[in-house]
Short mmCIF file of C-alpha atoms (C1' of nucleotides) in Angstrom, two decimals:
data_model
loop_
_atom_site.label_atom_id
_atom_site.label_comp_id
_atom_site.label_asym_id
_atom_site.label_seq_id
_atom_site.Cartn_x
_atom_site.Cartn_y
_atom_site.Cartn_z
CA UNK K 1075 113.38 106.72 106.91
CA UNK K 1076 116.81 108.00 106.11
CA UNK K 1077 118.02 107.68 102.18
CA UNK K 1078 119.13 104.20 102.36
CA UNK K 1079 121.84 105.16 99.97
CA UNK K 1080 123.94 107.25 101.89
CA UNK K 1081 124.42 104.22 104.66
CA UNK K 1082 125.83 102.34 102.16
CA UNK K 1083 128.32 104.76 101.48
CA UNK K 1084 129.03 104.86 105.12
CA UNK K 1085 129.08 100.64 104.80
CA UNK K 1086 131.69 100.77 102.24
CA UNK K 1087 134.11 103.95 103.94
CA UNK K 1088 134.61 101.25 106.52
CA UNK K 1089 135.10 98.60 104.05
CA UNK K 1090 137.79 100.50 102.50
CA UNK K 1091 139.07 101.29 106.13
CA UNK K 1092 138.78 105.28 105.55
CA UNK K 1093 137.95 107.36 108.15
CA UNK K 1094 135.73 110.06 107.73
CA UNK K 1095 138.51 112.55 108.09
CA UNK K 1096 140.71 110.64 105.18
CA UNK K 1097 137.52 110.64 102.89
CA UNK K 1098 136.46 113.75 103.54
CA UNK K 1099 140.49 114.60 102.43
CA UNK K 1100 140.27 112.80 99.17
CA UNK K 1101 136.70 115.63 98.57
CA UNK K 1102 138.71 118.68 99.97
CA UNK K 1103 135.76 118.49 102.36
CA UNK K 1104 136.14 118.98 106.49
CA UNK K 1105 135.61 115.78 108.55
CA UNK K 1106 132.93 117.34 110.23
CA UNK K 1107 130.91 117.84 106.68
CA UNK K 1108 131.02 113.76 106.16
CA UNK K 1109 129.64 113.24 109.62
CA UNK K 1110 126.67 115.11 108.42
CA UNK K 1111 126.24 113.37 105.41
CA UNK K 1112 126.37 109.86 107.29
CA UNK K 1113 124.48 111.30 109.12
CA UNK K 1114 121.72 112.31 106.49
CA UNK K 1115 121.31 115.59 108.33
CA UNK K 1116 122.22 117.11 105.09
CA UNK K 1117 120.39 116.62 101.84
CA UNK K 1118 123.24 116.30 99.09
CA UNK K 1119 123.93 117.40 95.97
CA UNK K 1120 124.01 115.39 93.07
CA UNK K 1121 127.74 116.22 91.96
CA UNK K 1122 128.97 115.33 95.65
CA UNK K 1123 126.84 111.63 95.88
CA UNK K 1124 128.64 110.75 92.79
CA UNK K 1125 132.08 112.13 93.73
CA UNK K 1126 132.07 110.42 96.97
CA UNK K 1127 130.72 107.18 95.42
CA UNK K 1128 133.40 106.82 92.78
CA UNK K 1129 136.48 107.77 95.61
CA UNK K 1130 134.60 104.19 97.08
CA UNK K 1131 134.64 102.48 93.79
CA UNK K 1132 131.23 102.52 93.83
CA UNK K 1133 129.36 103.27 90.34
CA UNK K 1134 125.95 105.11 91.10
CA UNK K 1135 123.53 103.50 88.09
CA UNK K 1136 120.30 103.34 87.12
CA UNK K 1137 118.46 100.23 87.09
CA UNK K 1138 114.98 99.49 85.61
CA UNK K 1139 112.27 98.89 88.38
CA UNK K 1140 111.57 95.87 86.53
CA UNK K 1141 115.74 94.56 86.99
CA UNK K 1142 116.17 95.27 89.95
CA UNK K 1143 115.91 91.82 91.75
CA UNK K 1144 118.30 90.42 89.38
CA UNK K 1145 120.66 93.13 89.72
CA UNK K 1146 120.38 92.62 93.84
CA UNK K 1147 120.94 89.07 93.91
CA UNK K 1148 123.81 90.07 91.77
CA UNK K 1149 125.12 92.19 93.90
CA UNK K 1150 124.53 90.09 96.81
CA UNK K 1151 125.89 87.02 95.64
CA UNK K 1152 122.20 85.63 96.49
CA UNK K 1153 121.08 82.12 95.14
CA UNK K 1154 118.32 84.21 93.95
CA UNK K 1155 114.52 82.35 93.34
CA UNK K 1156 113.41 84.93 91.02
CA UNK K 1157 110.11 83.43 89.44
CA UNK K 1158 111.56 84.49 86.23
CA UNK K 1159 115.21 84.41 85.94
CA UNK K 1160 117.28 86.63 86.09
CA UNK K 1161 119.42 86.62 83.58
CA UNK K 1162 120.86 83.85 80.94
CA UNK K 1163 123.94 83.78 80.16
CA UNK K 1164 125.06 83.88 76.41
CA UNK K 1165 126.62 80.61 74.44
CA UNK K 1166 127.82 81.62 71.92
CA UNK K 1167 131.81 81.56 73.10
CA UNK K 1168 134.05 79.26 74.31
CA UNK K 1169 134.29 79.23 78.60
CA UNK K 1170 136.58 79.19 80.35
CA UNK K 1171 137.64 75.75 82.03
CA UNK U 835 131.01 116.78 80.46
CA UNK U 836 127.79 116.81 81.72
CA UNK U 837 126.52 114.24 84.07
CA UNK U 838 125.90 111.63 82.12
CA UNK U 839 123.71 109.99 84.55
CA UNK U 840 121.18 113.34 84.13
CA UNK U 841 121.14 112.36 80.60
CA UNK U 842 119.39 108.66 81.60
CA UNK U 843 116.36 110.98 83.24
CA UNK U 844 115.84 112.67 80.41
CA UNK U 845 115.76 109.72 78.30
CA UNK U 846 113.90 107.92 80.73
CA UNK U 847 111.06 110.29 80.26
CA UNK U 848 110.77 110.39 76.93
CA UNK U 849 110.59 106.92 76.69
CA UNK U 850 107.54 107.04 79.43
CA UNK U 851 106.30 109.56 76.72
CA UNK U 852 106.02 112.57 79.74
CA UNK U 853 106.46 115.82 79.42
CA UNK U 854 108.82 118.40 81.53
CA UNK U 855 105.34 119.82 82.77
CA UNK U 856 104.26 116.45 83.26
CA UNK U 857 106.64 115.44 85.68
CA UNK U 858 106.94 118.60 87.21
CA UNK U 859 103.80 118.10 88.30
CA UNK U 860 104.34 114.76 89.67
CA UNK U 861 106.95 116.04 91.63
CA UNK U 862 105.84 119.56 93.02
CA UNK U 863 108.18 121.14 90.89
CA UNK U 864 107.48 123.80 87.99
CA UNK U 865 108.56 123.00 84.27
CA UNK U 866 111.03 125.31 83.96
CA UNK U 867 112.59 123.53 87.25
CA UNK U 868 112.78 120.19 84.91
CA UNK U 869 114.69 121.74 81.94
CA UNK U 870 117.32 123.61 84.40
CA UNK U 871 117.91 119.92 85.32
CA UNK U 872 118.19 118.31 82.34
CA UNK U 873 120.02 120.50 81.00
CA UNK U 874 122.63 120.24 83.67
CA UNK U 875 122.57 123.84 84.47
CA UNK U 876 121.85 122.92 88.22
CA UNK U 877 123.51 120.62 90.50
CA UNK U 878 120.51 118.83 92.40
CA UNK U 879 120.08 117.52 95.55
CA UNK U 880 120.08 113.64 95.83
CA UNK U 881 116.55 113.58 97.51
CA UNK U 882 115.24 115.07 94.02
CA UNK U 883 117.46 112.77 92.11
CA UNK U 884 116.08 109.90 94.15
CA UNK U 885 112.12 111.30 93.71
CA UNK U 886 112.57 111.89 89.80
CA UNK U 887 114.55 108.83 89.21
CA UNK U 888 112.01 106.55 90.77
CA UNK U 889 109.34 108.18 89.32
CA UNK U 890 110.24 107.31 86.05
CA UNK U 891 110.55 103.81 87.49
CA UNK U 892 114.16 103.60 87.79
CA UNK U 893 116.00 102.54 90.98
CA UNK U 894 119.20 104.80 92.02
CA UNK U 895 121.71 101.51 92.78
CA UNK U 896 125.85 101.77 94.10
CA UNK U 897 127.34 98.89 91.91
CA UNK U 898 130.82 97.68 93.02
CA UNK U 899 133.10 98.93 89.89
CA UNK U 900 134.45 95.11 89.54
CA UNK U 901 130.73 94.26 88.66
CA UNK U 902 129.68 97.33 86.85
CA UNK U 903 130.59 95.85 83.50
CA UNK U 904 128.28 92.46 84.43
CA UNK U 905 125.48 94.62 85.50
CA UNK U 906 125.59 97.08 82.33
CA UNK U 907 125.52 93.85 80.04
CA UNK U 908 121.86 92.71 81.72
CA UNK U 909 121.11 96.58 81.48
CA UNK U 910 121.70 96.95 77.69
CA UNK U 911 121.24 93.38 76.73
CA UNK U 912 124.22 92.98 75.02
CA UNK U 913 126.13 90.27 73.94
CA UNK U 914 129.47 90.93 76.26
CA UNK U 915 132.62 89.83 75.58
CA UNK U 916 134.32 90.49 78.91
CA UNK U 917 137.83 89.21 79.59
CA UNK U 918 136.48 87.49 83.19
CA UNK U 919 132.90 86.03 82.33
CA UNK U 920 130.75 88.84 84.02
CA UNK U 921 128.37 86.19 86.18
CA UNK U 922 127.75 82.81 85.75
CA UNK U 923 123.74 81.84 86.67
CA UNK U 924 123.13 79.20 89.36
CA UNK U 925 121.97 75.66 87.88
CA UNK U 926 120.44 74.54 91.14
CA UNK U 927 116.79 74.88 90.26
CA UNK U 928 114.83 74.03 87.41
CA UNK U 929 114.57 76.14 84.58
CA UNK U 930 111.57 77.24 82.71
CA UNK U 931 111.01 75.38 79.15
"C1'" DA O 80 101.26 129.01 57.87
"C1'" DA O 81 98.66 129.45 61.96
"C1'" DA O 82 97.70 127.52 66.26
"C1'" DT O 83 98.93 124.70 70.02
"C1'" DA O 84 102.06 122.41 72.97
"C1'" DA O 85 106.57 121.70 74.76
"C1'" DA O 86 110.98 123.24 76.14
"C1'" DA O 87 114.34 126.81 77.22
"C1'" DT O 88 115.68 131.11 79.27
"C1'" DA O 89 115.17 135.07 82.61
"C1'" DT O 90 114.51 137.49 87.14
"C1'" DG O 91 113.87 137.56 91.94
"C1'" DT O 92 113.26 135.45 96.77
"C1'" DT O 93 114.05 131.96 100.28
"C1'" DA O 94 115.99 127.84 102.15
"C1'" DT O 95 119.91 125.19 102.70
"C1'" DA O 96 124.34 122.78 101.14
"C1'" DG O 97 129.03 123.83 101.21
"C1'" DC O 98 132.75 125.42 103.57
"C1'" DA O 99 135.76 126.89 107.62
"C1'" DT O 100 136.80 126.39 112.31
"C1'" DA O 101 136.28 124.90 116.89
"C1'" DT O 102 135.00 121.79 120.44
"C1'" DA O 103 132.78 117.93 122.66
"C1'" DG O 104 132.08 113.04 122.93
"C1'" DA O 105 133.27 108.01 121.90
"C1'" DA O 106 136.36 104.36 120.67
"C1'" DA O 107 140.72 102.35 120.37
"C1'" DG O 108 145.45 101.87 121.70
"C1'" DT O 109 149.20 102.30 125.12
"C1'" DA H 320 143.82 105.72 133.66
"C1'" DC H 321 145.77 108.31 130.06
"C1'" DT H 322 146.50 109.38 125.27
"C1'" DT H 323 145.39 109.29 120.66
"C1'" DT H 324 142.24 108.75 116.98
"C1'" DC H 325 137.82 108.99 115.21
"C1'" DT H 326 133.17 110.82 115.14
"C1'" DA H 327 129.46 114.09 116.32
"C1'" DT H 328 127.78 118.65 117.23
"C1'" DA H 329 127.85 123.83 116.97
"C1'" DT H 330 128.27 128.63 114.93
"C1'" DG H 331 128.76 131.64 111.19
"C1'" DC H 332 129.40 132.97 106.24
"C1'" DT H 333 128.80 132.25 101.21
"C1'" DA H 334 127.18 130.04 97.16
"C1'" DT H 335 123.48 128.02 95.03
"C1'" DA H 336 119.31 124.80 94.68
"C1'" DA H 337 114.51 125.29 95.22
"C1'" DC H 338 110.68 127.68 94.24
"C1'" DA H 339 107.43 131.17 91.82
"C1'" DT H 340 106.29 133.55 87.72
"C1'" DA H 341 106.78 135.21 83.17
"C1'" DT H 342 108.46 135.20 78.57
"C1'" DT H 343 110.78 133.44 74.59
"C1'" DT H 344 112.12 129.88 71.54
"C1'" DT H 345 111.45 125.52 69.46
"C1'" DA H 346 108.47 121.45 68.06
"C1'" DT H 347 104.26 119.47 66.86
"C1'" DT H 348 99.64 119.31 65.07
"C1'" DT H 349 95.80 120.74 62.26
#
DNA sequence: AAATAAAATATGTTATAGCATATAGAAAGT
DNA sequence: ACTTTCTATATGCTATAACATATTTTATTT
């Protein structure tokens, strides 16, 4: 079961169109050394997830347990069925058209 | 500036009302292996950032930075006042009361 | 204020990420 | 098919997280 985190990373290099050798550029890290990663041959640090998370405008947060559907259909776009909703929106200012 | 993600752990515990020792234990680690962390003395390896954060029941998520600002409003409950309305809820199911 | 519990700091060993460099293999372009 | 670009794999060295254990400092409780 590798850290379904770091494919997403992968996901959104090729989103971005970066290869692994321009990424790895942007870290001051070899080509080879972001294959590994992909990879998840290597177990990361902390200070490198973020790094290379933020260089794919990609904010690493925390998320209660008890969010995290809403957050995921968010993210997703999903027309979500959560048996509580997700989230309302406030009222309390004019909208937009 | 010290990770300021780190800072959320340490919070998070409290909050779960656990102790460094406490969650050490949960996690095979000794105390003083807890305070190096929170204290952002060492850099640590995304599986133990993955293992801690979840067991304080939070869920490591990569948020798009154009919706990090709609998914820190749910976080923090507040009453946003972003410039592009952060999410607008479905209205094709019926609501609760 | 004494006792207890929690957190921080210290020292030493071992495992591994980080880094460089090279090369092999796969995919894409001509 | 050949060339170019991208990705994966390999070897070796260095820095440091992970781990154990102990001690000190700081909070909390009685």
């Amino acid at each position: 079961m590798m850290e379904d985190i770091i494919k997403k990373l992968r996901a959104a290099r090729k989103t971005k169109g970066f290869t692994q050798g321009a990424l790895g550029a942007k870290m001051g890290l070899p080509q080879s050394h972001i294959s590994q990663i992909e990879a998840g041959k290597i177990d990361i640090r902390l200070s490198s997830f973020l790094e290379m998370a933020r260089l794919l405008d990609l904010e690493p947060m925390l998320v209660p347990r008890s969010l995290t559907p809403a957050v995921r259909s968010m993210l997703s776009g999903d027309k979500e069925k959560t048996s509580q909703p997700a989230w309302q929106p406030d009222n309390d200012t004019e909208e937009l058209s």
